[in-house]
Amino acid sequence: MCQSEAVSTPAAAPPICVLGLGLIGGSVLRAATATGRRAWGYNRSAHAVDAAVADGFDASTDLAATLARAEEARALVVLAVPVPAVDSILAAIAEHAPNVALTDVVSVKAQIADAVAARGLSARFVGGHPMAGTAESGWEAGSADLFRDAVWVVTVDDDTDPELWQQVAALALDCGSVVVPAESREHDAAVARISHLPHLLAEALAISGAAGGDLALGLAAGSFRDGTRVAATAPGLVDAMCEGNATALLETLDETLDVLRAAREQLANGSTGDLTRRGHAARTRYEQRRRHPITGIIPGDDNWIERLREAGRQGGVWM
């Protein structure tokens, strides 16, 4: 039996209110609706709302009305807007729906947790980050299957409410993901390495390729295509991710620059062997990783927060 089956959960899953209907938020709305949950969404852009409504979903451009509805329905509100828009949305939540359960799907966690705390909403907040996406953006790019078999981080920060943690984890599971528990700053340090740094490297590789002119681009094939895939992401979205996680990303970027400087020195002496062997070993470790279900931990029990954090560090998933 998986841990999620062993733990009692609320008899009826709460409705879902998604604030922001881009790729990730739009996919959450689709996936939640597909499970039979009552779900609705908000977006500032009328284009996204009109497109969602045309596709048969419940959406509005009226933020105050959307939040009042969420408060009345005791919905789980999912914050799915870019980092620069987070504080204004939190201000509206504090005014119109201060008692709702709140989560997010933003790619940085410590900055969001701090913004939530500044608005006095921490007691009803558990952060989230589905590790899924494409280089496309907007409502039209979304899919109910985007999160299937993906990892969805659900934060376990100090004083996390155990019942709310299970609600957020249940949403992730309903969307087809497995859950990795992590403390917010540990999450940010990890995604700086495996998500945000790859965006910077993809941009640099694209610039380098284009500097070779039409001949270089005409010869480009799989390695260039795959290495630059995420450079097709809208620049503003990449800026929001990277700038929002600047402290962790700067440390990771410095480490990577040290690796490249050493590789350059070794190449000047006639060898790339150290870099290629270390890189091959690291990639092999990634390919051979195995998920294992988290068992024996019940949210709310003694020391459950640290035990879940440690389980996440060791590769455990809540299923």
XYZ file of N, CA and C in Angstrom, residues 40-258:
657
model
N -12.616 26.363 -11.361
C -12.768 27.563 -12.169
C -11.480 28.360 -12.112
N -11.371 29.359 -12.996
C -10.122 30.089 -13.064
C -10.292 31.564 -13.347
N -9.211 32.283 -13.134
C -9.133 33.721 -13.407
C -7.904 33.992 -14.248
N -8.027 34.979 -15.148
C -6.870 35.504 -15.847
C -7.111 36.969 -16.159
N -6.050 37.767 -16.049
C -6.184 39.196 -16.342
C -6.494 39.428 -17.814
N -5.919 38.621 -18.680
C -6.119 38.774 -20.123
C -7.455 38.187 -20.559
N -8.245 39.010 -21.219
C -9.536 38.531 -21.728
C -9.347 37.471 -22.797
N -8.247 37.543 -23.525
C -8.007 36.539 -24.580
C -7.935 35.141 -23.989
N -7.168 34.974 -22.904
C -7.041 33.661 -22.281
C -8.371 33.183 -21.717
N -9.110 34.096 -21.096
C -10.413 33.729 -20.536
C -11.378 33.341 -21.638
N -11.430 34.114 -22.697
C -12.335 33.786 -23.808
C -11.978 32.429 -24.404
N -10.681 32.149 -24.518
C -10.259 30.866 -25.077
C -10.644 29.718 -24.145
N -10.489 29.927 -22.841
C -10.855 28.887 -21.882
C -12.359 28.626 -21.909
N -13.130 29.681 -21.928
C -14.591 29.538 -21.977
C -15.009 28.842 -23.263
N -14.388 29.213 -24.376
C -14.705 28.577 -25.654
C -14.401 27.082 -25.622
N -13.406 26.689 -24.802
C -13.064 25.272 -24.665
C -13.921 24.562 -23.627
N -14.873 25.284 -23.033
C -15.816 24.664 -22.109
C -15.461 24.776 -20.643
N -14.506 25.650 -20.304
C -14.094 25.796 -18.909
C -14.695 27.054 -18.292
N -14.728 27.070 -16.982
C -15.311 28.152 -16.196
C -14.198 29.149 -15.867
N -14.260 30.350 -16.455
C -13.167 31.316 -16.261
C -13.708 32.732 -16.301
N -12.955 33.650 -15.681
C -13.400 35.032 -15.553
C -12.203 35.973 -15.517
N -12.437 37.229 -15.883
C -11.434 38.285 -15.718
C -11.682 39.109 -14.456
N -12.685 38.759 -13.677
C -13.046 39.500 -12.461
C -12.386 38.826 -11.256
N -11.260 39.367 -10.813
C -10.499 38.736 -9.739
C -11.258 38.760 -8.421
N -11.869 39.893 -8.073
C -12.583 39.990 -6.798
C -13.728 38.984 -6.735
N -14.491 38.877 -7.803
C -15.608 37.934 -7.829
C -15.110 36.492 -7.778
N -14.015 36.206 -8.477
C -13.452 34.860 -8.471
C -13.008 34.476 -7.067
N -12.387 35.402 -6.365
C -11.907 35.113 -5.012
C -13.057 35.016 -4.010
N -14.068 35.850 -4.168
C -15.241 35.751 -3.287
C -15.898 34.386 -3.434
N -15.963 33.908 -4.653
C -16.515 32.580 -4.918
C -15.661 31.499 -4.248
N -14.343 31.653 -4.329
C -13.444 30.690 -3.701
C -13.611 30.689 -2.188
N -13.745 31.861 -1.592
C -13.935 31.960 -0.144
C -15.222 31.264 0.271
N -16.288 31.509 -0.456
C -17.590 30.913 -0.114
C -17.547 29.393 -0.272
N -16.865 28.904 -1.302
C -16.845 27.472 -1.598
C -15.762 26.723 -0.828
N -14.941 27.440 -0.053
C -13.820 26.828 0.675
C -12.896 26.089 -0.297
N -12.596 26.774 -1.381
C -11.774 26.189 -2.436
C -10.304 26.197 -2.066
N -9.549 25.342 -2.724
C -8.092 25.406 -2.702
C -7.681 26.315 -3.847
N -7.067 27.448 -3.521
C -6.669 28.430 -4.526
C -5.248 28.126 -4.983
N -5.066 28.091 -6.301
C -3.762 27.788 -6.898
C -3.233 29.049 -7.568
N -2.151 29.568 -7.038
C -1.522 30.777 -7.569
C -0.617 30.368 -8.733
N -0.957 30.838 -9.947
C -0.253 30.384 -11.155
C 0.108 31.561 -12.052
N 0.550 32.651 -11.428
C 0.944 33.840 -12.189
C 2.461 33.982 -12.137
N 3.069 34.735 -13.066
C 4.518 34.963 -13.003
C 4.919 35.676 -11.720
N 6.164 35.490 -11.315
C 6.646 36.053 -10.050
C 6.351 37.549 -9.908
N 6.551 38.385 -10.938
C 6.290 39.820 -10.744
C 4.842 40.161 -10.392
N 3.910 39.268 -10.721
C 2.499 39.537 -10.442
C 2.030 38.953 -9.122
N 2.888 38.196 -8.435
C 2.458 37.460 -7.251
C 1.954 38.380 -6.156
N 2.676 39.446 -5.836
C 2.303 40.258 -4.681
C 0.946 40.922 -4.857
N 0.639 41.414 -6.049
C -0.663 42.054 -6.258
C -1.794 41.039 -6.124
N -1.565 39.807 -6.570
C -2.588 38.770 -6.423
C -2.756 38.400 -4.950
N -1.650 38.313 -4.217
C -1.749 38.012 -2.788
C -2.487 39.113 -2.036
N -2.283 40.358 -2.447
C -3.013 41.461 -1.814
C -4.510 41.294 -2.021
N -4.901 40.873 -3.223
C -6.321 40.653 -3.503
C -6.858 39.475 -2.697
N -6.057 38.420 -2.541
C -6.491 37.282 -1.732
C -6.691 37.711 -0.288
N -5.749 38.485 0.255
C -5.869 38.950 1.636
C -7.121 39.786 1.843
N -7.533 40.509 0.802
C -8.720 41.354 0.915
C -10.012 40.580 0.710
N -10.051 39.709 -0.285
C -11.318 39.095 -0.691
C -11.490 37.647 -0.249
N -10.386 36.949 0.086
C -10.501 35.532 0.440
C -9.420 35.143 1.434
N -9.386 35.793 2.587
C -8.272 35.572 3.527
C -8.269 34.208 4.193
N -9.370 33.454 4.079
C -9.460 32.178 4.779
C -9.297 30.966 3.875
N -9.051 31.183 2.582
C -8.931 30.036 1.681
C -7.630 29.290 1.919
N -7.642 28.022 1.574
C -6.403 27.259 1.481
C -5.684 27.697 0.211
N -4.361 27.832 0.296
C -3.613 28.450 -0.794
C -2.373 27.626 -1.119
N -2.151 27.418 -2.416
C -0.911 26.832 -2.892
C -0.470 27.603 -4.127
N 0.627 27.184 -4.731
C 1.103 27.849 -5.940
C 1.786 26.833 -6.833
N 2.104 27.254 -8.061
C 2.828 26.401 -9.001
C 3.991 27.181 -9.612
N 4.530 28.122 -8.861
C 5.604 28.997 -9.328
C 6.934 28.275 -9.156
N 7.922 28.583 -10.005
C 9.149 27.808 -10.047
C 10.154 28.165 -8.958
N 9.907 29.193 -8.170
C 10.725 29.482 -6.993
C 9.837 29.394 -5.764
N 10.409 28.971 -4.662
C 9.577 28.712 -3.499
C 9.843 29.658 -2.332
N 11.111 29.955 -2.015
C 11.385 30.802 -0.854
C 10.822 32.198 -1.054
N 10.979 32.767 -2.247
C 10.465 34.107 -2.501
C 8.943 34.145 -2.386
N 8.277 33.108 -2.852
C 6.818 33.050 -2.753
C 6.401 32.905 -1.292
N 7.081 32.027 -0.555
C 6.749 31.853 0.857
C 6.920 33.160 1.627
N 7.969 33.921 1.316
C 8.188 35.208 1.982
C 7.084 36.202 1.628
N 6.664 36.215 0.367
C 5.591 37.127 -0.050
C 4.272 36.757 0.612
N 4.000 35.473 0.733
C 2.787 35.013 1.416
C 2.818 35.439 2.878
N 3.970 35.283 3.528
C 4.099 35.677 4.930
C 3.884 37.167 5.112
N 4.381 37.969 4.176
C 4.235 39.421 4.277
C 2.778 39.847 4.211
N 1.943 39.029 3.589
C 0.504 39.333 3.502
C -0.297 38.633 4.603
N 0.388 37.973 5.538
C -0.297 37.331 6.656
C -1.081 36.088 6.284
N -0.647 35.373 5.225
C -1.408 34.233 4.712
C -0.696 32.900 4.926
N 0.390 32.894 5.682
C 1.210 31.686 5.783
C 0.485 30.500 6.411
N -0.407 30.756 7.353
C -1.043 29.655 8.077
C -1.866 28.767 7.159
N -2.307 29.301 6.018
C -3.151 28.540 5.091
C -2.447 28.313 3.763
N -1.099 28.280 3.779
C -0.341 28.151 2.537
C 0.604 26.971 2.584
N 0.633 26.203 1.485
C 1.647 25.180 1.242
C 2.082 25.347 -0.208
N 3.375 25.520 -0.418
C 3.874 25.776 -1.762
C 3.921 24.529 -2.623
N 3.931 24.744 -3.930
C 4.028 23.632 -4.872
C 4.765 24.031 -6.130
N 5.329 23.053 -6.806
C 6.017 23.304 -8.078
C 6.007 22.035 -8.919
N 5.108 21.940 -9.904
C 5.157 20.803 -10.820
C 6.341 20.933 -11.770
N 7.166 19.901 -11.828
C 8.349 19.914 -12.681
C 7.950 19.427 -14.075
N 7.206 20.267 -14.758
C 6.705 19.934 -16.085
C 6.519 21.230 -16.850
N 6.558 21.144 -18.161
C 6.362 22.340 -18.977
C 6.832 22.098 -20.393
N 6.658 23.102 -21.208
C 7.142 23.080 -22.580
C 7.737 24.454 -22.874
N 8.289 24.615 -24.052
C 8.804 25.928 -24.443
C 7.684 26.861 -24.873
N 6.471 26.332 -25.002
C 5.321 27.151 -25.397
C 4.703 27.798 -24.163
N 3.849 28.783 -24.372
C 3.193 29.452 -23.257
C 1.770 29.813 -23.640
N 0.982 30.194 -22.642
C -0.390 30.610 -22.887
C -1.389 29.479 -22.729
N -2.654 29.856 -22.655
C -3.742 28.891 -22.480
C -3.697 27.790 -23.539
N -3.487 28.170 -24.782
C -3.547 27.208 -25.873
C -2.488 26.118 -25.748
N -1.391 26.389 -25.036
C -0.310 25.405 -24.901
C -0.591 24.362 -23.829
N -1.613 24.572 -23.012
C -1.875 23.699 -21.880
C -2.466 22.364 -22.266
N -2.412 21.426 -21.314
C -2.942 20.085 -21.535
C -3.292 19.457 -20.195
N -4.373 18.707 -20.154
C -4.732 17.985 -18.935
C -3.711 16.916 -18.591
N -2.903 16.493 -19.562
C -1.914 15.438 -19.339
C -0.504 15.980 -19.077
N -0.354 17.293 -18.955
C 0.982 17.869 -18.815
C 1.726 17.311 -17.612
N 1.012 17.026 -16.530
C 1.660 16.627 -15.281
C 1.731 15.114 -15.086
N 1.234 14.353 -16.063
C 1.203 12.906 -15.893
C 2.623 12.344 -15.790
N 2.870 11.601 -14.705
C 4.165 10.986 -14.412
C 5.262 12.008 -14.104
N 4.890 13.256 -13.903
C 5.870 14.282 -13.532
C 6.059 14.299 -12.011
N 7.126 14.958 -11.591
C 7.355 15.224 -10.170
C 6.705 16.557 -9.825
N 6.021 16.599 -8.695
C 5.381 17.830 -8.212
C 5.904 18.064 -6.791
N 6.725 19.073 -6.610
C 7.229 19.392 -5.276
C 6.102 19.997 -4.437
N 5.943 19.496 -3.219
C 5.031 20.098 -2.242
C 5.873 20.432 -1.015
N 5.896 21.704 -0.639
C 6.852 22.152 0.371
C 6.462 21.716 1.780
N 7.487 21.436 2.563
C 7.317 21.124 3.985
C 8.206 22.080 4.776
N 7.741 23.300 4.882
C 8.440 24.313 5.661
C 8.010 24.226 7.124
N 8.711 24.940 7.978
C 8.363 24.947 9.397
C 6.908 25.374 9.562
N 6.211 24.716 10.489
C 4.816 25.046 10.835
C 3.832 24.750 9.707
N 4.206 23.905 8.752
C 3.253 23.502 7.704
C 2.071 22.786 8.331
N 0.874 23.142 7.883
C -0.346 22.503 8.360
C -0.476 21.118 7.705
N -0.572 20.044 8.473
C -0.572 18.703 7.879
C -1.791 18.415 7.015
N -2.965 18.905 7.424
C -4.164 18.652 6.617
C -4.073 19.376 5.278
N -3.596 20.610 5.308
C -3.462 21.357 4.062
C -2.386 20.719 3.183
N -1.288 20.238 3.797
C -0.263 19.574 3.001
C -0.859 18.403 2.229
N -1.721 17.643 2.883
C -2.347 16.503 2.209
C -3.304 16.957 1.108
N -3.982 18.082 1.297
C -4.853 18.606 0.244
C -4.051 18.957 -1.009
N -2.922 19.628 -0.806
C -2.097 20.024 -1.952
C -1.490 18.792 -2.607
N -1.015 17.850 -1.797
C -0.475 16.608 -2.357
C -1.540 15.857 -3.133
N -2.770 15.854 -2.634
C -3.855 15.160 -3.326
C -4.139 15.790 -4.678
N -4.074 17.120 -4.779
C -4.255 17.770 -6.072
C -3.181 17.311 -7.050
N -1.926 17.280 -6.593
C -0.832 16.833 -7.458
C -1.060 15.401 -7.926
N -1.469 14.532 -7.005
C -1.722 13.141 -7.368
C -2.883 13.038 -8.349
N -3.933 13.816 -8.126
C -5.078 13.812 -9.037
C -4.676 14.241 -10.444
N -3.683 15.128 -10.526
C -3.212 15.604 -11.835
C -2.261 14.611 -12.500
N -1.985 13.479 -11.830
C -1.172 12.432 -12.425
C 0.276 12.447 -12.025
N 0.661 13.311 -11.083
C 2.060 13.436 -10.682
C 2.376 12.561 -9.478
N 3.659 12.477 -9.166
C 4.113 11.973 -7.874
C 4.666 13.169 -7.112
N 4.619 13.092 -5.796
C 4.965 14.240 -4.953
C 6.332 14.031 -4.311
N 7.181 15.057 -4.416
C 8.446 15.090 -3.684
C 8.346 16.181 -2.626
N 8.442 15.836 -1.350
C 8.432 16.851 -0.291
C 9.789 17.523 -0.184
N 9.801 18.843 -0.003
C 11.066 19.573 0.113
C 10.849 20.885 0.842
N 11.848 21.308 1.593
C 11.844 22.636 2.204
C 12.096 23.670 1.108
N 11.525 24.859 1.236
C 11.523 25.827 0.141
C 12.920 26.197 -0.340
N 13.823 26.509 0.567
C 15.163 26.941 0.132
C 15.971 25.781 -0.430
N 15.748 24.587 0.073
C 16.400 23.425 -0.528
C 15.881 23.199 -1.946
N 14.591 23.382 -2.136
C 14.019 23.299 -3.484
C 14.696 24.289 -4.416
N 14.826 25.532 -3.975
C 15.393 26.566 -4.842
C 16.838 26.251 -5.220
N 17.609 25.725 -4.262
C 18.988 25.355 -4.562
C 19.040 24.229 -5.590
N 18.103 23.286 -5.481
C 18.080 22.159 -6.419
C 17.654 22.604 -7.817
N 16.589 23.396 -7.916
C 16.112 23.763 -9.255
C 17.044 24.761 -9.927
N 17.855 25.486 -9.154
C 18.873 26.325 -9.779
C 19.792 25.476 -10.642
N 20.073 24.243 -10.201
C 20.990 23.362 -10.903
C 20.342 22.645 -12.084
N 19.092 22.215 -11.921
C 18.522 21.315 -12.942
C 17.443 21.987 -13.794
N 17.097 23.222 -13.503
C 16.083 23.920 -14.290
C 16.540 25.304 -14.734
N 16.946 26.137 -13.797
C 17.270 27.522 -14.140
C 18.619 27.640 -14.845
N 19.644 26.930 -14.360
C 20.921 26.932 -15.073
C 20.784 26.395 -16.499
N 20.060 25.308 -16.748
C 19.876 24.869 -18.132
C 19.266 25.928 -19.042
N 18.395 26.779 -18.503
C 17.868 27.877 -19.318
C 18.984 28.831 -19.723
N 19.845 29.199 -18.771
C 20.944 30.107 -19.106
C 21.905 29.470 -20.102
N 22.212 28.199 -19.914
C 23.123 27.523 -20.826
C 22.513 27.395 -22.223
N 21.206 27.153 -22.294
C 20.535 27.071 -23.595
C 20.594 28.407 -24.323
N 20.387 29.503 -23.591
C 20.471 30.824 -24.214
C 21.892 31.070 -24.745
N 22.907 30.718 -23.940
C 24.290 30.936 -24.352
C 24.640 30.084 -25.571
N 24.172 28.838 -25.578
C 24.443 27.966 -26.714
C 23.767 28.477 -27.974
N 22.539 28.984 -27.840
C 21.836 29.542 -29.002
C 22.581 30.752 -29.558
N 23.071 31.603 -28.667
C 23.832 32.781 -29.101
C 25.110 32.355 -29.816
N 25.796 31.364 -29.258
C 27.029 30.885 -29.870
C 26.767 30.301 -31.254
N 25.710 29.521 -31.385
C 25.392 28.943 -32.685
C 25.051 29.991 -33.718
N 24.237 30.963 -33.313
C 23.842 32.018 -34.241
C 25.031 32.871 -34.655
N 26.033 32.996 -33.777
C 27.221 33.783 -34.106
C 28.018 33.149 -35.241
N 27.772 31.880 -35.503
C 28.432 31.211 -36.608
C 27.780 31.456 -37.947
N 26.695 32.233 -37.951
C 26.044 32.596 -39.204
C 25.185 31.470 -39.770
N 24.752 31.670 -41.015
C 23.825 30.736 -41.637
C 24.441 29.364 -41.865
N 25.755 29.310 -42.081
C 26.386 28.007 -42.268
C 26.257 27.169 -41.002
N 26.603 27.763 -39.847
C 26.521 27.016 -38.592
C 25.086 26.581 -38.310
N 24.146 27.491 -38.484
C 22.750 27.140 -38.214
C 22.232 26.121 -39.221
N 22.740 26.198 -40.457
C 22.318 25.226 -41.466
C 22.837 23.828 -41.184
N 23.945 23.722 -40.484
C 24.512 22.423 -40.138
C 23.985 21.885 -38.810
N 23.322 22.717 -38.046
C 22.871 22.324 -36.706
C 21.884 21.167 -36.780
N 22.072 20.200 -35.874
C 21.194 19.030 -35.844
C 20.776 18.745 -34.407
N 20.753 17.473 -34.036
C 20.135 17.087 -32.773
C 20.740 17.689 -31.527
N 22.071 17.698 -31.433
C 22.667 18.184 -30.190
C 22.395 19.667 -29.987
N 22.443 20.447 -31.075
C 22.133 21.873 -30.960
C 20.642 22.072 -30.690
N 19.812 21.325 -31.393
C 18.360 21.456 -31.194
C 17.973 21.138 -29.753
N 18.454 19.998 -29.252
C 18.082 19.592 -27.897
C 18.684 20.525 -26.847
N 19.916 20.955 -27.090
C 20.584 21.820 -26.118
C 19.999 23.209 -26.024
N 19.310 23.650 -27.087
C 18.736 25.003 -27.096
C 17.217 25.005 -26.997
N 16.602 23.855 -26.749
C 15.137 23.772 -26.785
C 14.477 24.819 -25.904
N 14.929 24.945 -24.660
C 14.235 25.852 -23.746
C 14.539 27.313 -24.037
N 15.490 27.590 -24.923
C 15.723 28.974 -25.329
C 14.547 29.517 -26.139
N 13.650 28.636 -26.575
C 12.439 29.075 -27.264
C 11.384 29.623 -26.301
N 11.608 29.469 -24.996
C 10.681 30.000 -23.998
C 10.669 31.522 -24.044
N 9.496 32.112 -23.819
C 9.387 33.568 -23.814
C 10.393 34.167 -22.835
N 11.209 35.139 -23.279
C 12.270 35.681 -22.406
C 11.765 36.182 -21.060
N 10.610 36.814 -21.034
C 10.102 37.328 -19.770
C 9.864 36.244 -18.740
N 9.436 35.062 -19.183
C 9.216 33.956 -18.253
C 10.543 33.438 -17.703
N 11.552 33.376 -18.562
C 12.870 32.938 -18.112
C 13.460 33.954 -17.133
N 13.309 35.240 -17.443
C 13.802 36.283 -16.540
C 13.165 36.142 -15.158
N 11.853 35.924 -15.125
C 11.154 35.826 -13.838
C 11.673 34.645 -13.029
N 11.912 33.508 -13.679
C 12.440 32.335 -12.982
C 13.830 32.591 -12.435
N 14.722 33.040 -13.316
C 16.127 33.160 -12.947
C 16.365 34.298 -11.962
N 15.752 35.436 -12.198
C 15.928 36.568 -11.304
C 15.291 36.293 -9.944
N 14.200 35.531 -9.928
C 13.549 35.196 -8.669
C 14.341 34.220 -7.826
N 15.321 33.547 -8.422
C 16.148 32.580 -7.703
C 17.624 32.950 -7.834
N 17.896 34.252 -7.833
C 19.234 34.738 -8.161
C 20.311 34.226 -7.215
N 20.042 34.188 -5.922
C 21.078 33.795 -4.973
C 21.576 32.382 -5.235
N 20.645 31.438 -5.336
C 21.032 30.050 -5.588
C 21.614 29.884 -6.984
N 21.050 30.600 -7.961
C 21.515 30.456 -9.340
C 22.922 31.023 -9.517
N 23.239 32.118 -8.849
C 24.589 32.675 -8.944
C 25.632 31.688 -8.422
N 25.338 31.032 -7.322
C 26.269 30.042 -6.775
C 26.478 28.890 -7.764
N 25.380 28.414 -8.345
C 25.466 27.315 -9.301
C 26.180 27.744 -10.573
N 25.902 28.961 -11.041
C 26.565 29.463 -12.246
C 28.063 29.606 -12.025
N 28.474 30.089 -10.851
C 29.896 30.199 -10.543
C 30.575 28.830 -10.570
N 29.930 27.811 -9.999
C 30.487 26.463 -10.019
C 30.660 25.967 -11.460
N 29.658 26.245 -12.291
C 29.698 25.785 -13.677
C 30.774 26.517 -14.469
N 30.931 27.809 -14.207
C 32.006 28.557 -14.867
C 33.376 28.014 -14.473
N 33.523 27.594 -13.223
C 34.782 26.978 -12.799
C 35.037 25.684 -13.575
